PDB file of N, CA and C in Angstrom:
ATOM      1  N   MET A 243       0.823  -1.195   0.000  1.00 50.00           N
ATOM      2  CA  MET A 243       0.000   0.000   0.000  1.00 50.00           C
ATOM      3  C   MET A 243       0.866   1.258   0.000  1.00 50.00           C
ATOM      4  N   LYS A 244       1.965   1.192   0.766  1.00 53.00           N
ATOM      5  CA  LYS A 244       2.876   2.325   0.822  1.00 53.00           C
ATOM      6  C   LYS A 244       3.470   2.605  -0.562  1.00 53.00           C
ATOM      7  N   LEU A 245       3.824   1.545  -1.262  1.00 40.00           N
ATOM      8  CA  LEU A 245       4.391   1.693  -2.601  1.00 40.00           C
ATOM      9  C   LEU A 245       3.375   2.326  -3.539  1.00 40.00           C
ATOM     10  N   PHE A 246       2.120   1.914  -3.457  1.00 39.00           N
ATOM     11  CA  PHE A 246       1.074   2.481  -4.297  1.00 39.00           C
ATOM     12  C   PHE A 246       0.909   3.978  -4.031  1.00 39.00           C
ATOM     13  N   LYS A 247       0.909   4.378  -2.771  1.00 45.00           N
ATOM     14  CA  LYS A 247       0.769   5.795  -2.418  1.00 45.00           C
ATOM     15  C   LYS A 247       1.971   6.588  -2.936  1.00 45.00           C
ATOM     16  N   SER A 248       3.147   6.014  -2.836  1.00 46.00           N
ATOM     17  CA  SER A 248       4.346   6.697  -3.321  1.00 46.00           C
ATOM     18  C   SER A 248       4.295   6.879  -4.831  1.00 46.00           C
ATOM     19  N   LEU A 249       3.872   5.832  -5.530  1.00 40.00           N
ATOM     20  CA  LEU A 249       3.760   5.928  -6.987  1.00 40.00           C
ATOM     21  C   LEU A 249       2.680   6.933  -7.401  1.00 40.00           C
ATOM     22  N   ALA A 250       1.572   6.950  -6.683  1.00 44.00           N
ATOM     23  CA  ALA A 250       0.506   7.897  -6.980  1.00 44.00           C
ATOM     24  C   ALA A 250       0.983   9.323  -6.744  1.00 44.00           C
ATOM     25  N   ALA A 251       1.729   9.548  -5.662  1.00 45.00           N
ATOM     26  CA  ALA A 251       2.261  10.883  -5.373  1.00 45.00           C
ATOM     27  C   ALA A 251       3.254  11.303  -6.449  1.00 45.00           C
ATOM     28  N   LEU A 252       4.109  10.376  -6.860  1.00 40.00           N
ATOM     29  CA  LEU A 252       5.079  10.672  -7.912  1.00 40.00           C
ATOM     30  C   LEU A 252       4.373  11.015  -9.224  1.00 40.00           C
ATOM     31  N   ALA A 253       3.342  10.272  -9.563  1.00 43.00           N
ATOM     32  CA  ALA A 253       2.587  10.533 -10.786  1.00 43.00           C
ATOM     33  C   ALA A 253       1.932  11.912 -10.730  1.00 43.00           C
ATOM     34  N   ALA A 254       1.416  12.298  -9.578  1.00 45.00           N
ATOM     35  CA  ALA A 254       0.796  13.615  -9.430  1.00 45.00           C
ATOM     36  C   ALA A 254       1.828  14.727  -9.594  1.00 45.00           C
ATOM     37  N   VAL A 255       3.000  14.538  -9.006  1.00 41.00           N
ATOM     38  CA  VAL A 255       4.064  15.535  -9.126  1.00 41.00           C
ATOM     39  C   VAL A 255       4.496  15.681 -10.583  1.00 41.00           C
ATOM     40  N   LEU A 256       4.661  14.552 -11.267  1.00 42.00           N
ATOM     41  CA  LEU A 256       5.060  14.605 -12.674  1.00 42.00           C
ATOM     42  C   LEU A 256       3.998  15.273 -13.547  1.00 42.00           C
ATOM     43  N   ALA A 257       2.737  15.024 -13.264  1.00 46.00           N
ATOM     44  CA  ALA A 257       1.659  15.635 -14.037  1.00 46.00           C
ATOM     45  C   ALA A 257       1.650  17.143 -13.849  1.00 46.00           C
ATOM     46  N   VAL A 258       1.820  17.596 -12.622  1.00 43.00           N
ATOM     47  CA  VAL A 258       1.859  19.034 -12.353  1.00 43.00           C
ATOM     48  C   VAL A 258       3.070  19.662 -13.040  1.00 43.00           C
ATOM     49  N   ALA A 259       4.214  19.008 -12.973  1.00 44.00           N
ATOM     50  CA  ALA A 259       5.428  19.528 -13.597  1.00 44.00           C
ATOM     51  C   ALA A 259       5.248  19.633 -15.106  1.00 44.00           C
ATOM     52  N   ALA A 260       4.622  18.646 -15.700  1.00 45.00           N
ATOM     53  CA  ALA A 260       4.419  18.653 -17.147  1.00 45.00           C
ATOM     54  C   ALA A 260       3.477  19.782 -17.568  1.00 45.00           C
ATOM     55  N   LEU A 261       2.452  20.030 -16.768  1.00 43.00           N
ATOM     56  CA  LEU A 261       1.496  21.085 -17.102  1.00 43.00           C
ATOM     57  C   LEU A 261       2.077  22.478 -16.899  1.00 43.00           C
ATOM     58  N   SER A 262       2.987  22.624 -15.949  1.00 45.00           N
ATOM     59  CA  SER A 262       3.520  23.948 -15.649  1.00 45.00           C
ATOM     60  C   SER A 262       4.809  24.255 -16.401  1.00 45.00           C
ATOM     61  N   ALA A 263       5.359  23.286 -17.092  1.00 45.00           N
ATOM     62  CA  ALA A 263       6.604  23.518 -17.830  1.00 45.00           C
ATOM     63  C   ALA A 263       6.354  24.495 -18.965  1.00 45.00           C
ATOM     64  N   SER A 264       7.218  25.463 -19.085  1.00 47.00           N
ATOM     65  CA  SER A 264       7.067  26.425 -20.176  1.00 47.00           C
ATOM     66  C   SER A 264       7.696  25.847 -21.435  1.00 47.00           C
ATOM     67  N   PRO A 265       7.162  26.225 -22.592  1.00 55.00           N
ATOM     68  CA  PRO A 265       7.740  25.715 -23.836  1.00 55.00           C
ATOM     69  C   PRO A 265       9.158  26.240 -24.012  1.00 55.00           C
ATOM     70  N   ALA A 266       9.952  25.497 -24.726  1.00 62.00           N
ATOM     71  CA  ALA A 266      11.333  25.904 -24.976  1.00 62.00           C
ATOM     72  C   ALA A 266      11.341  27.207 -25.768  1.00 62.00           C
ATOM     73  N   ALA A 267      12.278  28.064 -25.428  1.00 69.00           N
ATOM     74  CA  ALA A 267      12.406  29.331 -26.148  1.00 69.00           C
ATOM     75  C   ALA A 267      12.817  29.055 -27.591  1.00 69.00           C
ATOM     76  N   ALA A 268      12.312  29.885 -28.486  1.00 74.00           N
ATOM     77  CA  ALA A 268      12.664  29.731 -29.895  1.00 74.00           C
ATOM     78  C   ALA A 268      14.147  30.023 -30.076  1.00 74.00           C
ATOM     79  N   LYS A 269      14.753  29.296 -30.946  1.00 89.00           N
ATOM     80  CA  LYS A 269      16.187  29.458 -31.225  1.00 89.00           C
ATOM     81  C   LYS A 269      16.437  30.767 -31.968  1.00 89.00           C
ATOM     82  N   ARG A 270      17.427  31.533 -31.511  1.00 89.00           N
ATOM     83  CA  ARG A 270      17.818  32.777 -32.177  1.00 89.00           C
ATOM     84  C   ARG A 270      18.659  32.444 -33.403  1.00 89.00           C
ATOM     85  N   VAL A 271      18.385  33.132 -34.481  1.00 92.00           N
ATOM     86  CA  VAL A 271      19.127  32.962 -35.720  1.00 92.00           C
ATOM     87  C   VAL A 271      19.665  34.339 -36.117  1.00 92.00           C
ATOM     88  N   CYS A 272      20.973  34.421 -36.257  1.00 95.00           N
ATOM     89  CA  CYS A 272      21.610  35.674 -36.667  1.00 95.00           C
ATOM     90  C   CYS A 272      22.370  35.437 -37.972  1.00 95.00           C
ATOM     91  N   GLY A 273      22.429  36.451 -38.771  1.00 96.00           N
ATOM     92  CA  GLY A 273      23.169  36.346 -40.023  1.00 96.00           C
ATOM     93  C   GLY A 273      23.136  37.662 -40.758  1.00 96.00           C
ATOM     94  N   TRP A 274      23.693  37.643 -41.929  1.00 98.00           N
ATOM     95  CA  TRP A 274      23.768  38.825 -42.779  1.00 98.00           C
ATOM     96  C   TRP A 274      22.659  38.781 -43.811  1.00 98.00           C
ATOM     97  N   TYR A 275      22.124  39.946 -44.105  1.00 97.00           N
ATOM     98  CA  TYR A 275      21.039  40.091 -45.071  1.00 97.00           C
ATOM     99  C   TYR A 275      21.458  41.086 -46.143  1.00 97.00           C
ATOM    100  N   ALA A 276      21.188  40.762 -47.394  1.00 98.00           N
ATOM    101  CA  ALA A 276      21.267  41.746 -48.469  1.00 98.00           C
ATOM    102  C   ALA A 276      19.870  42.356 -48.546  1.00 98.00           C
ATOM    103  N   ILE A 277      19.800  43.665 -48.425  1.00 98.00           N
ATOM    104  CA  ILE A 277      18.511  44.364 -48.345  1.00 98.00           C
ATOM    105  C   ILE A 277      18.368  45.257 -49.571  1.00 98.00           C
ATOM    106  N   ALA A 278      17.378  44.949 -50.397  1.00 97.00           N
ATOM    107  CA  ALA A 278      17.194  45.672 -51.655  1.00 97.00           C
ATOM    108  C   ALA A 278      16.189  46.808 -51.540  1.00 97.00           C
ATOM    109  N   SER A 279      15.212  46.655 -50.658  1.00 96.00           N
ATOM    110  CA  SER A 279      14.164  47.668 -50.557  1.00 96.00           C
ATOM    111  C   SER A 279      13.483  47.571 -49.203  1.00 96.00           C
ATOM    112  N   CYS A 280      13.138  48.714 -48.618  1.00 97.00           N
ATOM    113  CA  CYS A 280      12.354  48.759 -47.379  1.00 97.00           C
ATOM    114  C   CYS A 280      11.272  49.811 -47.524  1.00 97.00           C
ATOM    115  N   THR A 281      10.106  49.508 -46.999  1.00 97.00           N
ATOM    116  CA  THR A 281       8.973  50.426 -47.064  1.00 97.00           C
ATOM    117  C   THR A 281       8.056  50.159 -45.875  1.00 97.00           C
ATOM    118  N   SER A 282       7.241  51.137 -45.534  1.00 97.00           N
ATOM    119  CA  SER A 282       6.263  50.929 -44.468  1.00 97.00           C
ATOM    120  C   SER A 282       5.013  50.216 -44.980  1.00 97.00           C
ATOM    121  N   ASP A 283       4.935  50.016 -46.306  1.00 97.00           N
ATOM    122  CA  ASP A 283       3.775  49.389 -46.936  1.00 97.00           C
ATOM    123  C   ASP A 283       4.087  47.942 -47.326  1.00 97.00           C
ATOM    124  N   GLN A 284       3.424  47.004 -46.660  1.00 97.00           N
ATOM    125  CA  GLN A 284       3.693  45.588 -46.907  1.00 97.00           C
ATOM    126  C   GLN A 284       3.359  45.183 -48.341  1.00 97.00           C
ATOM    127  N   THR A 285       2.310  45.758 -48.916  1.00 96.00           N
ATOM    128  CA  THR A 285       1.931  45.413 -50.291  1.00 96.00           C
ATOM    129  C   THR A 285       3.012  45.828 -51.275  1.00 96.00           C
ATOM    130  N   SER A 286       3.580  47.017 -51.088  1.00 96.00           N
ATOM    131  CA  SER A 286       4.661  47.476 -51.971  1.00 96.00           C
ATOM    132  C   SER A 286       5.873  46.562 -51.877  1.00 96.00           C
ATOM    133  N   ALA A 287       6.191  46.138 -50.656  1.00 97.00           N
ATOM    134  CA  ALA A 287       7.325  45.225 -50.479  1.00 97.00           C
ATOM    135  C   ALA A 287       7.042  43.896 -51.172  1.00 97.00           C
ATOM    136  N   ALA A 288       5.825  43.390 -51.024  1.00 97.00           N
ATOM    137  CA  ALA A 288       5.457  42.117 -51.671  1.00 97.00           C
ATOM    138  C   ALA A 288       5.517  42.241 -53.185  1.00 97.00           C
ATOM    139  N   ASP A 289       5.069  43.368 -53.723  1.00 95.00           N
ATOM    140  CA  ASP A 289       5.138  43.583 -55.172  1.00 95.00           C
ATOM    141  C   ASP A 289       6.595  43.567 -55.651  1.00 95.00           C
ATOM    142  N   PHE A 290       7.475  44.211 -54.901  1.00 95.00           N
ATOM    143  CA  PHE A 290       8.898  44.225 -55.240  1.00 95.00           C
ATOM    144  C   PHE A 290       9.445  42.804 -55.248  1.00 95.00           C
ATOM    145  N   ALA A 291       9.144  42.047 -54.190  1.00 95.00           N
ATOM    146  CA  ALA A 291       9.639  40.661 -54.091  1.00 95.00           C
ATOM    147  C   ALA A 291       9.046  39.782 -55.189  1.00 95.00           C
ATOM    148  N   ASN A 292       7.804  40.023 -55.551  1.00 94.00           N
ATOM    149  CA  ASN A 292       7.157  39.215 -56.599  1.00 94.00           C
ATOM    150  C   ASN A 292       7.775  39.430 -57.967  1.00 94.00           C
ATOM    151  N   ASP A 293       8.540  40.496 -58.109  1.00 89.00           N
ATOM    152  CA  ASP A 293       9.259  40.719 -59.366  1.00 89.00           C
ATOM    153  C   ASP A 293      10.466  39.797 -59.493  1.00 89.00           C
ATOM    154  N   GLY A 294      10.682  38.951 -58.493  1.00 86.00           N
ATOM    155  CA  GLY A 294      11.676  37.897 -58.641  1.00 86.00           C
ATOM    156  C   GLY A 294      12.922  37.987 -57.786  1.00 86.00           C
ATOM    157  N   TRP A 295      12.931  38.861 -56.782  1.00 91.00           N
ATOM    158  CA  TRP A 295      14.136  38.937 -55.951  1.00 91.00           C
ATOM    159  C   TRP A 295      13.757  39.007 -54.483  1.00 91.00           C
ATOM    160  N   GLY A 296      14.289  38.088 -53.701  1.00 94.00           N
ATOM    161  CA  GLY A 296      14.180  38.149 -52.255  1.00 94.00           C
ATOM    162  C   GLY A 296      12.833  37.772 -51.681  1.00 94.00           C
ATOM    163  N   SER A 297      12.755  37.929 -50.357  1.00 95.00           N
ATOM    164  CA  SER A 297      11.525  37.676 -49.627  1.00 95.00           C
ATOM    165  C   SER A 297      11.281  38.849 -48.679  1.00 95.00           C
ATOM    166  N   VAL A 298      10.042  39.001 -48.259  1.00 97.00           N
ATOM    167  CA  VAL A 298       9.658  40.126 -47.410  1.00 97.00           C
ATOM    168  C   VAL A 298       9.761  39.730 -45.943  1.00 97.00           C
ATOM    169  N   ILE A 299      10.383  40.610 -45.150  1.00 96.00           N
ATOM    170  CA  ILE A 299      10.430  40.427 -43.704  1.00 96.00           C
ATOM    171  C   ILE A 299       9.809  41.648 -43.027  1.00 96.00           C
ATOM    172  N   ASP A 300       9.259  41.430 -41.850  1.00 97.00           N
ATOM    173  CA  ASP A 300       8.749  42.498 -40.998  1.00 97.00           C
ATOM    174  C   ASP A 300       9.868  42.826 -40.015  1.00 97.00           C
ATOM    175  N   THR A 301      10.430  44.024 -40.111  1.00 97.00           N
ATOM    176  CA  THR A 301      11.597  44.359 -39.291  1.00 97.00           C
ATOM    177  C   THR A 301      11.279  44.406 -37.802  1.00 97.00           C
ATOM    178  N   ASP A 302      10.003  44.442 -37.425  1.00 97.00           N
ATOM    179  CA  ASP A 302       9.648  44.398 -36.008  1.00 97.00           C
ATOM    180  C   ASP A 302      10.070  43.076 -35.372  1.00 97.00           C
ATOM    181  N   ASP A 303      10.270  42.046 -36.196  1.00 96.00           N
ATOM    182  CA  ASP A 303      10.653  40.719 -35.703  1.00 96.00           C
ATOM    183  C   ASP A 303      12.162  40.516 -35.651  1.00 96.00           C
ATOM    184  N   TYR A 304      12.936  41.559 -35.962  1.00 96.00           N
ATOM    185  CA  TYR A 304      14.394  41.442 -36.083  1.00 96.00           C
ATOM    186  C   TYR A 304      15.097  42.477 -35.219  1.00 96.00           C
ATOM    187  N   SER A 305      16.108  42.049 -34.489  1.00 95.00           N
ATOM    188  CA  SER A 305      16.962  43.015 -33.807  1.00 95.00           C
ATOM    189  C   SER A 305      18.077  43.400 -34.775  1.00 95.00           C
ATOM    190  N   GLY A 306      18.449  44.660 -34.748  1.00 93.00           N
ATOM    191  CA  GLY A 306      19.489  45.143 -35.650  1.00 93.00           C
ATOM    192  C   GLY A 306      18.947  45.850 -36.879  1.00 93.00           C
ATOM    193  N   LEU A 307      17.629  45.861 -37.051  1.00 96.00           N
ATOM    194  CA  LEU A 307      17.005  46.547 -38.184  1.00 96.00           C
ATOM    195  C   LEU A 307      16.028  47.595 -37.653  1.00 96.00           C
ATOM    196  N   LYS A 308      15.858  48.674 -38.413  1.00 96.00           N
ATOM    197  CA  LYS A 308      14.914  49.722 -38.031  1.00 96.00           C
ATOM    198  C   LYS A 308      13.501  49.141 -37.981  1.00 96.00           C
ATOM    199  N   ARG A 309      12.800  49.420 -36.926  1.00 97.00           N
ATOM    200  CA  ARG A 309      11.449  48.878 -36.735  1.00 97.00           C
ATOM    201  C   ARG A 309      10.434  49.591 -37.627  1.00 97.00           C
ATOM    202  N   GLY A 310       9.307  48.909 -37.876  1.00 97.00           N
ATOM    203  CA  GLY A 310       8.201  49.510 -38.594  1.00 97.00           C
ATOM    204  C   GLY A 310       8.287  49.445 -40.108  1.00 97.00           C
ATOM    205  N   LEU A 311       9.155  48.575 -40.619  1.00 98.00           N
ATOM    206  CA  LEU A 311       9.321  48.477 -42.067  1.00 98.00           C
ATOM    207  C   LEU A 311       9.113  47.040 -42.553  1.00 98.00           C
ATOM    208  N   PHE A 312       8.830  46.927 -43.830  1.00 98.00           N
ATOM    209  CA  PHE A 312       8.819  45.643 -44.527  1.00 98.00           C
ATOM    210  C   PHE A 312       9.942  45.723 -45.549  1.00 98.00           C
ATOM    211  N   CYS A 313      10.901  44.804 -45.431  1.00 98.00           N
ATOM    212  CA  CYS A 313      12.076  44.846 -46.304  1.00 98.00           C
ATOM    213  C   CYS A 313      12.135  43.618 -47.187  1.00 98.00           C
ATOM    214  N   VAL A 314      12.646  43.820 -48.382  1.00 97.00           N
ATOM    215  CA  VAL A 314      12.876  42.722 -49.321  1.00 97.00           C
ATOM    216  C   VAL A 314      14.347  42.353 -49.187  1.00 97.00           C
ATOM    217  N   VAL A 315      14.587  41.108 -48.776  1.00 97.00           N
ATOM    218  CA  VAL A 315      15.935  40.679 -48.398  1.00 97.00           C
ATOM    219  C   VAL A 315      16.272  39.310 -48.970  1.00 97.00           C
ATOM    220  N   SER A 316      17.565  39.016 -48.948  1.00 96.00           N
ATOM    221  CA  SER A 316      18.029  37.634 -49.065  1.00 96.00           C
ATOM    222  C   SER A 316      18.839  37.381 -47.803  1.00 96.00           C
ATOM    223  N   GLY A 317      18.630  36.248 -47.191  1.00 95.00           N
ATOM    224  CA  GLY A 317      19.324  35.932 -45.951  1.00 95.00           C
ATOM    225  C   GLY A 317      18.383  35.220 -45.008  1.00 95.00           C
ATOM    226  N   PRO A 318      18.883  34.813 -43.868  1.00 96.00           N
ATOM    227  CA  PRO A 318      20.217  35.069 -43.322  1.00 96.00           C
ATOM    228  C   PRO A 318      21.272  34.199 -44.008  1.00 96.00           C
ATOM    229  N   GLN A 319      22.481  34.723 -44.001  1.00 97.00           N
ATOM    230  CA  GLN A 319      23.576  34.039 -44.685  1.00 97.00           C
ATOM    231  C   GLN A 319      24.901  34.583 -44.163  1.00 97.00           C
ATOM    232  N   PRO A 320      26.014  33.947 -44.542  1.00 97.00           N
ATOM    233  CA  PRO A 320      27.325  34.491 -44.166  1.00 97.00           C
ATOM    234  C   PRO A 320      27.543  35.849 -44.851  1.00 97.00           C
ATOM    235  N   LYS A 321      28.431  36.639 -44.283  1.00 98.00           N
ATOM    236  CA  LYS A 321      28.684  37.978 -44.815  1.00 98.00           C
ATOM    237  C   LYS A 321      29.126  37.941 -46.281  1.00 98.00           C
ATOM    238  N   TRP A 322      30.006  37.000 -46.630  1.00 98.00           N
ATOM    239  CA  TRP A 322      30.498  36.949 -48.014  1.00 98.00           C
ATOM    240  C   TRP A 322      29.359  36.700 -48.997  1.00 98.00           C
ATOM    241  N   SER A 323      28.378  35.903 -48.574  1.00 98.00           N
ATOM    242  CA  SER A 323      27.246  35.591 -49.439  1.00 98.00           C
ATOM    243  C   SER A 323      26.320  36.804 -49.579  1.00 98.00           C
ATOM    244  N   ALA A 324      26.126  37.535 -48.489  1.00 98.00           N
ATOM    245  CA  ALA A 324      25.308  38.751 -48.543  1.00 98.00           C
ATOM    246  C   ALA A 324      25.965  39.797 -49.449  1.00 98.00           C
ATOM    247  N   LEU A 325      27.287  39.903 -49.358  1.00 98.00           N
ATOM    248  CA  LEU A 325      28.008  40.828 -50.237  1.00 98.00           C
ATOM    249  C   LEU A 325      27.831  40.445 -51.702  1.00 98.00           C
ATOM    250  N   ARG A 326      27.889  39.150 -51.984  1.00 98.00           N
ATOM    251  CA  ARG A 326      27.695  38.660 -53.356  1.00 98.00           C
ATOM    252  C   ARG A 326      26.275  38.986 -53.837  1.00 98.00           C
ATOM    253  N   ASP A 327      25.268  38.739 -52.976  1.00 97.00           N
ATOM    254  CA  ASP A 327      23.884  39.047 -53.355  1.00 97.00           C
ATOM    255  C   ASP A 327      23.689  40.544 -53.576  1.00 97.00           C
ATOM    256  N   ARG A 328      24.316  41.358 -52.739  1.00 98.00           N
ATOM    257  CA  ARG A 328      24.240  42.810 -52.913  1.00 98.00           C
ATOM    258  C   ARG A 328      24.816  43.212 -54.274  1.00 98.00           C
ATOM    259  N   ASP A 329      26.004  42.707 -54.559  1.00 98.00           N
ATOM    260  CA  ASP A 329      26.651  43.054 -55.827  1.00 98.00           C
ATOM    261  C   ASP A 329      25.830  42.578 -57.026  1.00 98.00           C
ATOM    262  N   ASN A 330      25.286  41.374 -56.940  1.00 96.00           N
ATOM    263  CA  ASN A 330      24.453  40.850 -58.031  1.00 96.00           C
ATOM    264  C   ASN A 330      23.177  41.671 -58.200  1.00 96.00           C
ATOM    265  N   ALA A 331      22.555  42.068 -57.089  1.00 96.00           N
ATOM    266  CA  ALA A 331      21.327  42.872 -57.167  1.00 96.00           C
ATOM    267  C   ALA A 331      21.618  44.217 -57.825  1.00 96.00           C
ATOM    268  N   ARG A 332      22.735  44.811 -57.469  1.00 97.00           N
ATOM    269  CA  ARG A 332      23.109  46.094 -58.077  1.00 97.00           C
ATOM    270  C   ARG A 332      23.415  45.917 -59.567  1.00 97.00           C
ATOM    271  N   ALA A 333      24.184  44.887 -59.909  1.00 97.00           N
ATOM    272  CA  ALA A 333      24.598  44.658 -61.298  1.00 97.00           C
ATOM    273  C   ALA A 333      23.419  44.302 -62.194  1.00 97.00           C
ATOM    274  N   ASN A 334      22.405  43.621 -61.636  1.00 95.00           N
ATOM    275  CA  ASN A 334      21.266  43.173 -62.431  1.00 95.00           C
ATOM    276  C   ASN A 334      20.085  44.138 -62.403  1.00 95.00           C
ATOM    277  N   GLY A 335      20.285  45.318 -61.836  1.00 94.00           N
ATOM    278  CA  GLY A 335      19.232  46.327 -61.844  1.00 94.00           C
ATOM    279  C   GLY A 335      18.104  46.099 -60.863  1.00 94.00           C
ATOM    280  N   VAL A 336      18.308  45.220 -59.894  1.00 95.00           N
ATOM    281  CA  VAL A 336      17.277  45.001 -58.874  1.00 95.00           C
ATOM    282  C   VAL A 336      17.106  46.271 -58.054  1.00 95.00           C
ATOM    283  N   SER A 337      18.225  46.790 -57.544  1.00 94.00           N
ATOM    284  CA  SER A 337      18.226  48.045 -56.798  1.00 94.00           C
ATOM    285  C   SER A 337      19.665  48.525 -56.644  1.00 94.00           C
ATOM    286  N   ASP A 338      19.914  49.741 -57.076  1.00 96.00           N
ATOM    287  CA  ASP A 338      21.246  50.325 -56.915  1.00 96.00           C
ATOM    288  C   ASP A 338      21.560  50.607 -55.446  1.00 96.00           C
ATOM    289  N   ASP A 339      20.526  50.640 -54.621  1.00 95.00           N
ATOM    290  CA  ASP A 339      20.682  50.971 -53.202  1.00 95.00           C
ATOM    291  C   ASP A 339      20.805  49.742 -52.303  1.00 95.00           C
ATOM    292  N   THR A 340      20.922  48.557 -52.866  1.00 97.00           N
ATOM    293  CA  THR A 340      21.026  47.337 -52.057  1.00 97.00           C
ATOM    294  C   THR A 340      22.244  47.431 -51.144  1.00 97.00           C
ATOM    295  N   TYR A 341      22.042  47.070 -49.890  1.00 97.00           N
ATOM    296  CA  TYR A 341      23.112  47.093 -48.892  1.00 97.00           C
ATOM    297  C   TYR A 341      23.024  45.843 -48.038  1.00 97.00           C
ATOM    298  N   ILE A 342      24.012  45.625 -47.174  1.00 98.00           N
ATOM    299  CA  ILE A 342      23.971  44.463 -46.283  1.00 98.00           C
ATOM    300  C   ILE A 342      23.915  44.939 -44.837  1.00 98.00           C
ATOM    301  N   LYS A 343      23.338  44.090 -43.994  1.00 98.00           N
ATOM    302  CA  LYS A 343      23.236  44.385 -42.566  1.00 98.00           C
ATOM    303  C   LYS A 343      23.093  43.067 -41.813  1.00 98.00           C
ATOM    304  N   ARG A 344      23.680  43.017 -40.638  1.00 97.00           N
ATOM    305  CA  ARG A 344      23.543  41.846 -39.763  1.00 97.00           C
ATOM    306  C   ARG A 344      22.322  42.044 -38.871  1.00 97.00           C
ATOM    307  N   ALA A 345      21.527  40.993 -38.709  1.00 97.00           N
ATOM    308  CA  ALA A 345      20.332  41.053 -37.882  1.00 97.00           C
ATOM    309  C   ALA A 345      20.053  39.679 -37.284  1.00 97.00           C
ATOM    310  N   CYS A 346      19.239  39.667 -36.231  1.00 96.00           N
ATOM    311  CA  CYS A 346      18.864  38.429 -35.552  1.00 96.00           C
ATOM    312  C   CYS A 346      17.347  38.361 -35.397  1.00 96.00           C
ATOM    313  N   THR A 347      16.837  37.136 -35.398  1.00 94.00           N
ATOM    314  CA  THR A 347      15.419  36.884 -35.170  1.00 94.00           C
ATOM    315  C   THR A 347      15.288  35.484 -34.592  1.00 94.00           C
ATOM    316  N   ASP A 348      14.083  35.085 -34.232  1.00 90.00           N
ATOM    317  CA  ASP A 348      13.936  33.687 -33.826  1.00 90.00           C
ATOM    318  C   ASP A 348      13.581  32.861 -35.049  1.00 90.00           C
ATOM    319  N   GLU A 349      13.877  31.571 -34.975  1.00 88.00           N
ATOM    320  CA  GLU A 349      13.786  30.716 -36.160  1.00 88.00           C
ATOM    321  C   GLU A 349      12.393  30.642 -36.768  1.00 88.00           C
ATOM    322  N   SER A 350      11.361  30.997 -36.019  1.00 84.00           N
ATOM    323  CA  SER A 350      10.004  30.946 -36.580  1.00 84.00           C
ATOM    324  C   SER A 350       9.797  32.010 -37.668  1.00 84.00           C
ATOM    325  N   ASN A 351      10.676  33.002 -37.731  1.00 80.00           N
ATOM    326  CA  ASN A 351      10.541  34.066 -38.739  1.00 80.00           C
ATOM    327  C   ASN A 351      11.363  33.804 -39.994  1.00 80.00           C
ATOM    328  N   ILE A 352      12.088  32.704 -40.024  1.00 79.00           N
ATOM    329  CA  ILE A 352      12.928  32.409 -41.177  1.00 79.00           C
ATOM    330  C   ILE A 352      12.088  31.723 -42.239  1.00 79.00           C
ATOM    331  N   GLY A 353      12.202  32.227 -43.474  1.00 66.00           N
ATOM    332  CA  GLY A 353      11.414  31.874 -44.646  1.00 66.00           C
ATOM    333  C   GLY A 353      10.947  30.455 -44.840  1.00 66.00           C
ATOM    334  N   ASP A 354      10.231  30.328 -45.913  1.00 53.00           N
ATOM    335  CA  ASP A 354       9.574  29.064 -46.302  1.00 53.00           C
ATOM    336  C   ASP A 354      10.570  28.112 -46.869  1.00 53.00           C
TER     337      ASP A 354
END
């Protein structure tokens, strides 16, 4: 009987612990981004990206970027790769203003 009570108490403790456990924090992802265009209008950013370059990010989800914008980017990636994408975007007429910047976000914000 003592063993049964001990097992029941242990099961209750484990159940409470499982219910109160917080989910694991999302993994931070940092890298370099080639940024071709930023705007406060999400539709304009999507139209730019739909022309065949990059994906749209909401800068509110990224540390290291100005908040309140939607940017068309390639990344995250190593710095050398972002530099290559910047140079290619400039050379191919995507945007003469393409630049690179390092930023971090949690992995749930990283593209499809």
